[in-house]
XYZ file of C-alpha atoms in Angstrom:
367
model
C -5.156 20.478 6.064
C -2.878 22.850 8.524
C -0.115 21.605 10.099
C 2.867 19.663 9.904
C 4.579 16.474 11.606
C 7.987 17.439 12.428
C 10.519 14.651 13.177
C 14.370 15.719 13.384
C 14.864 17.968 10.292
C 11.952 16.709 8.357
C 8.968 18.570 8.549
C 5.724 16.633 6.683
C 2.520 18.361 6.042
C -0.777 16.621 7.688
C -2.326 15.944 4.757
C 0.791 14.345 3.096
C 0.636 11.658 6.236
C -2.816 11.521 5.435
C -1.878 10.496 1.725
C 0.837 8.114 2.937
C -2.196 6.054 5.357
C -4.566 6.026 2.178
C -1.601 4.552 0.360
C -0.859 2.068 3.207
C -4.343 1.176 3.851
C -6.508 -1.856 2.003
C -9.079 0.847 1.016
C -6.583 2.260 -1.771
C -6.610 -0.940 -3.409
C -10.747 -0.701 -3.756
C -10.922 2.619 -5.194
C -11.282 3.575 -8.920
C -8.941 4.830 -11.057
C -11.171 8.327 -10.757
C -11.448 8.699 -7.089
C -7.664 7.799 -7.051
C -6.860 10.741 -9.054
C -9.174 12.808 -7.264
C -7.581 12.402 -3.933
C -4.186 12.637 -5.310
C -4.795 15.671 -6.852
C -6.794 17.188 -3.577
C -5.019 15.273 -0.405
C -7.494 17.387 1.731
C -10.760 15.631 0.583
C -9.265 12.247 2.083
C -11.430 12.117 4.790
C -14.511 13.338 3.148
C -13.805 10.775 0.226
C -13.331 8.143 2.866
C -16.826 9.275 4.557
C -18.244 9.001 1.115
C -17.497 5.740 0.676
C -18.257 4.478 4.176
C -21.354 5.839 4.117
C -22.748 4.658 1.132
C -21.532 1.259 1.981
C -23.209 1.851 5.587
C -26.258 2.097 3.476
C -26.119 -0.263 1.610
C -25.599 -3.037 4.363
C -28.228 -1.427 6.450
C -30.681 -2.077 3.633
C -29.724 -5.857 3.668
C -29.651 -5.511 8.068
C -26.423 -5.455 9.537
C -24.643 -8.588 10.419
C -24.955 -10.127 13.935
C -22.434 -12.325 15.785
C -22.012 -14.374 18.675
C -21.084 -13.253 22.066
C -20.163 -15.224 25.093
C -22.542 -14.233 28.430
C -22.616 -15.255 31.546
C -25.617 -14.666 33.645
C -27.909 -15.962 36.831
C -31.090 -17.738 35.105
C -33.836 -19.847 35.910
C -33.247 -22.518 33.800
C -30.090 -24.403 32.301
C -28.651 -22.244 29.148
C -25.188 -22.977 27.619
C -22.716 -24.506 30.319
C -23.387 -24.428 33.933
C -20.833 -22.554 35.978
C -20.777 -25.152 38.992
C -18.743 -23.080 41.006
C -20.642 -20.004 40.829
C -23.396 -21.991 41.398
C -22.422 -23.625 44.214
C -20.538 -20.682 45.916
C -23.895 -18.202 45.759
C -26.007 -21.024 46.809
C -28.372 -20.158 43.612
C -30.043 -23.512 43.305
C -32.018 -22.413 46.686
C -32.827 -19.249 45.018
C -34.264 -21.419 41.822
C -31.483 -20.172 39.699
C -28.356 -21.554 38.331
C -24.840 -19.856 36.819
C -24.601 -20.484 33.137
C -22.131 -19.463 30.194
C -23.899 -19.354 26.813
C -23.337 -17.692 23.623
C -25.802 -14.939 22.539
C -26.444 -13.953 18.868
C -25.814 -9.567 18.968
C -25.630 -6.706 17.024
C -23.208 -5.303 18.966
C -20.353 -6.839 17.218
C -16.789 -5.502 17.503
C -17.205 -5.002 13.515
C -20.367 -2.457 14.227
C -18.989 -0.643 16.782
C -15.945 -0.209 14.651
C -17.999 1.450 11.649
C -20.069 3.534 14.706
C -16.608 4.739 16.192
C -15.586 5.861 12.625
C -18.756 7.662 11.654
C -18.580 9.855 14.813
C -15.131 10.574 13.667
C -15.831 11.113 10.669
C -18.670 13.854 11.337
C -15.935 16.064 12.962
C -13.265 15.659 10.066
C -15.080 16.329 6.890
C -15.464 19.664 5.253
C -18.730 19.424 3.494
C -21.617 20.010 5.949
C -24.148 17.463 4.337
C -21.409 14.505 4.428
C -21.121 15.611 8.193
C -24.951 15.449 9.074
C -24.960 11.814 6.848
C -22.709 10.530 9.304
C -24.197 11.811 12.369
C -27.283 10.391 10.654
C -26.132 7.025 10.681
C -24.698 7.447 13.985
C -28.274 7.444 15.645
C -29.441 4.456 13.529
C -26.968 2.675 14.804
C -27.146 3.345 18.267
C -31.079 2.821 17.954
C -30.323 -0.323 16.871
C -28.307 -1.555 19.668
C -24.380 -0.466 18.798
C -22.789 0.677 21.506
C -20.720 3.762 20.450
C -17.228 2.460 21.965
C -14.623 2.004 19.655
C -13.356 -1.827 19.714
C -9.772 -2.890 21.078
C -7.065 -3.165 18.492
C -6.838 -6.824 19.451
C -10.719 -7.279 18.055
C -9.955 -5.105 15.138
C -7.196 -7.247 14.189
C -9.177 -10.480 14.155
C -11.741 -9.009 12.257
C -12.283 -11.782 8.784
C -14.725 -11.962 6.079
C -16.410 -15.335 4.843
C -18.148 -16.031 2.201
C -21.457 -14.334 3.047
C -19.991 -11.230 4.078
C -17.298 -10.193 1.644
C -19.269 -7.284 0.816
C -18.511 -5.497 3.688
C -14.773 -5.429 2.932
C -14.650 -1.559 1.940
C -16.960 -0.784 4.667
C -14.754 -2.254 7.384
C -11.580 -0.828 5.367
C -12.973 2.570 5.101
C -13.698 2.520 9.119
C -10.688 1.586 10.194
C -8.852 4.058 7.995
C -11.044 7.009 9.279
C -9.885 5.879 12.951
C -6.462 6.408 11.883
C -6.828 9.524 10.190
C -6.595 12.199 12.919
C -7.441 14.036 16.346
C -7.093 17.557 17.317
C -3.767 18.433 18.814
C -4.845 20.745 21.753
C -1.199 21.638 22.073
C -1.315 22.828 18.652
C -4.545 24.712 18.210
C -5.817 23.541 14.903
C -3.085 21.471 13.965
C -4.245 17.714 13.512
C -2.087 14.906 14.373
C -2.576 11.444 13.372
C -4.387 9.595 15.984
C -1.841 6.483 16.178
C 0.966 8.931 15.708
C 3.898 7.575 17.974
C 6.974 9.437 16.599
C 9.707 8.152 14.494
C 8.856 4.390 14.615
C 5.483 4.779 13.649
C 6.589 7.445 10.709
C 9.116 4.670 9.413
C 6.726 1.746 8.956
C 4.186 4.042 7.575
C 6.312 5.612 5.144
C 7.136 1.702 4.297
C 3.952 0.491 3.699
C 2.830 3.765 2.028
C 5.371 3.415 -0.692
C 4.594 -0.635 -0.760
C 1.119 0.257 -1.570
C 1.095 2.755 -3.761
C 3.354 0.452 -6.048
C 1.147 -2.402 -5.556
C -1.915 -0.305 -6.689
C -0.037 1.663 -9.479
C 2.217 -0.747 -11.165
C 0.196 -4.227 -11.077
C -1.696 -3.384 -13.652
C 1.463 -2.962 -16.140
C 2.628 -6.330 -15.038
C 5.010 -5.805 -12.140
C 4.926 -8.222 -9.240
C 4.748 -6.348 -6.073
C 6.024 -7.941 -2.590
C 5.866 -6.373 0.816
C 8.092 -7.897 3.677
C 9.268 -10.807 1.753
C 12.048 -12.978 3.934
C 15.074 -13.854 1.615
C 17.269 -16.787 2.365
C 20.990 -17.106 3.138
C 22.760 -19.459 0.397
C 24.179 -21.625 2.699
C 26.373 -24.960 2.299
C 27.261 -27.154 5.138
C 25.447 -25.368 8.055
C 26.485 -26.126 11.546
C 23.234 -27.266 13.731
C 22.900 -24.212 15.586
C 23.445 -21.741 12.932
C 19.864 -21.194 12.365
C 19.160 -20.002 15.678
C 21.515 -16.923 15.640
C 21.909 -15.731 12.013
C 20.199 -12.879 11.125
C 17.097 -12.686 9.088
C 16.945 -11.022 5.862
C 13.632 -9.468 4.877
C 13.303 -6.790 2.080
C 10.852 -3.882 2.098
C 9.663 -4.041 -1.337
C 10.544 -6.327 -3.863
C 9.515 -5.462 -7.316
C 9.227 -7.958 -10.475
C 8.826 -7.778 -14.095
C 9.948 -10.839 -15.972
C 8.659 -9.474 -19.451
C 11.316 -6.126 -18.973
C 13.596 -8.378 -17.119
C 13.798 -6.102 -14.178
C 13.869 -6.563 -10.511
C 14.116 -3.777 -8.108
C 14.889 -4.098 -4.489
C 13.696 -1.270 -2.317
C 15.093 -0.487 1.045
C 13.435 2.323 2.740
C 14.716 4.938 5.737
C 13.589 7.370 7.365
C 16.334 9.301 8.437
C 18.909 11.867 6.230
C 20.499 9.746 3.417
C 23.750 11.620 4.411
C 25.265 11.713 7.691
C 28.654 13.499 8.478
C 31.784 11.165 7.518
C 34.724 10.903 8.855
C 37.051 12.426 6.138
C 34.070 14.375 4.267
C 31.298 16.964 5.609
C 28.674 14.040 4.184
C 28.734 10.525 3.420
C 26.296 7.856 2.615
C 25.374 5.398 5.831
C 28.107 2.485 5.111
C 25.646 0.186 7.110
C 22.898 0.710 4.911
C 24.973 0.265 1.697
C 26.225 -3.296 2.897
C 22.717 -4.245 3.684
C 21.648 -3.718 0.276
C 24.618 -5.229 -1.222
C 24.181 -8.372 0.705
C 20.648 -8.552 -0.504
C 21.581 -8.403 -4.157
C 24.238 -10.591 -3.886
C 23.465 -13.494 -1.801
C 20.203 -13.986 -3.987
C 22.381 -14.435 -6.997
C 21.524 -17.420 -8.696
C 22.603 -19.249 -12.317
C 18.882 -20.748 -12.895
C 17.447 -17.011 -11.980
C 18.626 -14.496 -14.549
C 16.916 -11.540 -12.837
C 18.856 -12.249 -9.869
C 22.251 -11.380 -11.455
C 21.144 -7.916 -12.413
C 18.470 -7.047 -9.939
C 18.786 -3.526 -8.713
C 18.896 -2.202 -5.336
C 17.358 1.419 -4.325
C 17.863 3.207 -0.727
C 15.033 5.561 -0.613
C 15.002 8.225 2.116
C 12.772 10.837 2.507
C 14.507 14.141 1.213
C 15.979 16.322 4.176
C 17.652 19.690 3.483
C 18.143 18.517 -0.210
C 17.162 16.167 -3.055
C 19.430 12.921 -3.833
C 19.846 10.660 -6.779
C 23.078 9.197 -7.017
C 23.755 5.541 -8.413
C 26.086 3.482 -9.333
C 26.909 -0.233 -10.797
C 28.698 -2.384 -8.747
C 29.529 -6.073 -9.623
C 27.035 -5.998 -12.232
C 24.157 -4.645 -9.956
C 22.757 -1.070 -10.058
C 22.370 0.629 -6.730
C 20.647 3.823 -6.308
C 20.269 5.932 -3.452
C 17.478 8.524 -3.471
C 15.295 10.368 -1.761
C 11.285 11.163 -1.981
C 10.191 14.873 -0.881
C 7.383 14.386 1.681
C 6.414 18.202 2.094
C 5.834 18.246 -1.887
C 2.359 18.050 -3.333
C 0.738 14.818 -3.700
C 1.164 14.882 -7.523
C 4.954 15.489 -7.219
C 5.334 12.575 -4.747
C 3.442 10.210 -7.343
C 5.805 11.229 -10.039
C 8.462 11.135 -7.693
C 7.933 7.550 -6.653
C 7.493 6.687 -10.234
C 10.492 8.073 -11.405
C 12.544 5.933 -8.920
C 11.835 2.472 -10.620
C 12.721 3.904 -13.882
C 16.352 3.072 -15.213
C 18.538 5.859 -14.343
C 19.609 8.313 -16.590
C 23.019 7.804 -16.297
C 23.467 4.042 -15.435
C 20.793 2.456 -17.570
């Protein structure tokens, strides 16, 4: 994949942005081990992998008929159906014409879920590298259109409320693949053949993607080994004698990533940041950011509890993307190892994987 995304001094190949998007997606949790290895070895194949999964799931669904859904309609008809719109009926004097205005529910194949899948197939047809795969996507686009599904992507609100019941749980992989396909990339006219992620909105979007990508990677790779992985968990202040209004003004504490392994007696709190790990200091050229350090220290110390042994030795990791140089330093403060480390997002996928895994291993100097 040609091109990079630039944010400040950080340049990230688009294929590695795609890799983070895959790690952050629900689809990554659905892949088997062979598929994960294949895509990490060649991130340029991510679009093809998603297209393979999506077309397979769509063909399987078509063999059983696409799911239908209810849609609210309003029409002027010659018989009562659903609820009568009295105001519209009266103001348009429809009764004199032998008609009545009604609102009713209609069963339709043109649902947000099916339009999401159709829009994803259309997008992938222009992204995949293999000709036969692009042809398969276009063929399925034609089938959806002939069945009556509009080729209009649903709104983000419509996508956010898509849910699965007992009888359509098998559609999860199809929908997850479609969502990721729509997020992947659009040609950037200002950059020739450089591709940028469609939802790219600058630093805030990248910061969220970095956090979700790291959390998704650890969830999939560490959970089978007994790790418990939590993302965005709110932790409480250990308050005594709080005044009535303190809860309304006290800042919340929410960890980016929390890793627990009771058998190994290890707990790791990871706080991801998307800027340089070092900044100009008052008395030195480079310094760690004190506010980040204080924040992580508060996460560690406020959670100490005698009845929770892991809380007394929990580890804190401040994780940044590498900018200009790699950093991996650590210290022990009042029983807690605090680690300051970077991940090189411009490296190949295999190196990124090894980098992330190394940061949850004991530090060689402070184990």
